[in-house]
Amino acid sequence: MTLFNKVFSTRTLLQIICVLVVVVAMKLLSAHYNFSWAAEIGGD
């Protein structure tokens, strides 16, 4: 477990978790409102 703690600090883990939560939230909102971020960015 010490190797894991050296590679991933608490701050790094929190940032990863926050990014994952934001991505999942965006996907859920996109599905709910039938809105595609990829289509918007791609200009379709």
XYZ file of C-alpha atoms in Angstrom:
44
model
C 0.000 0.000 0.000
C 2.953 2.331 0.542
C 3.870 2.134 -3.160
C 0.322 3.110 -4.030
C 0.506 6.064 -1.641
C 3.797 7.199 -3.182
C 2.428 7.077 -6.719
C -0.940 8.610 -5.904
C -1.103 11.400 -3.367
C -4.432 12.261 -1.769
C -4.683 15.425 -3.854
C -4.100 13.524 -7.099
C -6.771 10.967 -6.194
C -9.246 13.724 -5.360
C -8.591 15.405 -8.719
C -9.106 12.122 -10.580
C -12.356 11.469 -8.691
C -13.601 15.002 -9.383
C -12.870 14.667 -13.104
C -14.666 11.323 -13.240
C -17.691 12.746 -11.406
C -17.860 15.704 -13.818
C -17.591 13.427 -16.870
C -20.328 11.119 -15.572
C -22.539 14.097 -14.693
C -22.104 15.546 -18.196
C -22.961 12.183 -19.751
C -26.086 11.859 -17.613
C -27.194 15.411 -18.435
C -26.513 14.841 -22.119
C -28.589 11.659 -22.098
C -31.385 13.349 -20.163
C -31.608 16.378 -22.437
C -30.714 14.434 -25.616
C -27.744 16.751 -26.154
C -24.431 15.622 -27.640
C -21.250 17.459 -26.640
C -19.338 15.721 -29.451
C -21.810 17.015 -32.045
C -21.601 20.553 -30.651
C -17.792 20.563 -30.611
C -17.638 18.933 -34.033
C -20.056 21.479 -35.434
C -22.587 18.920 -36.644
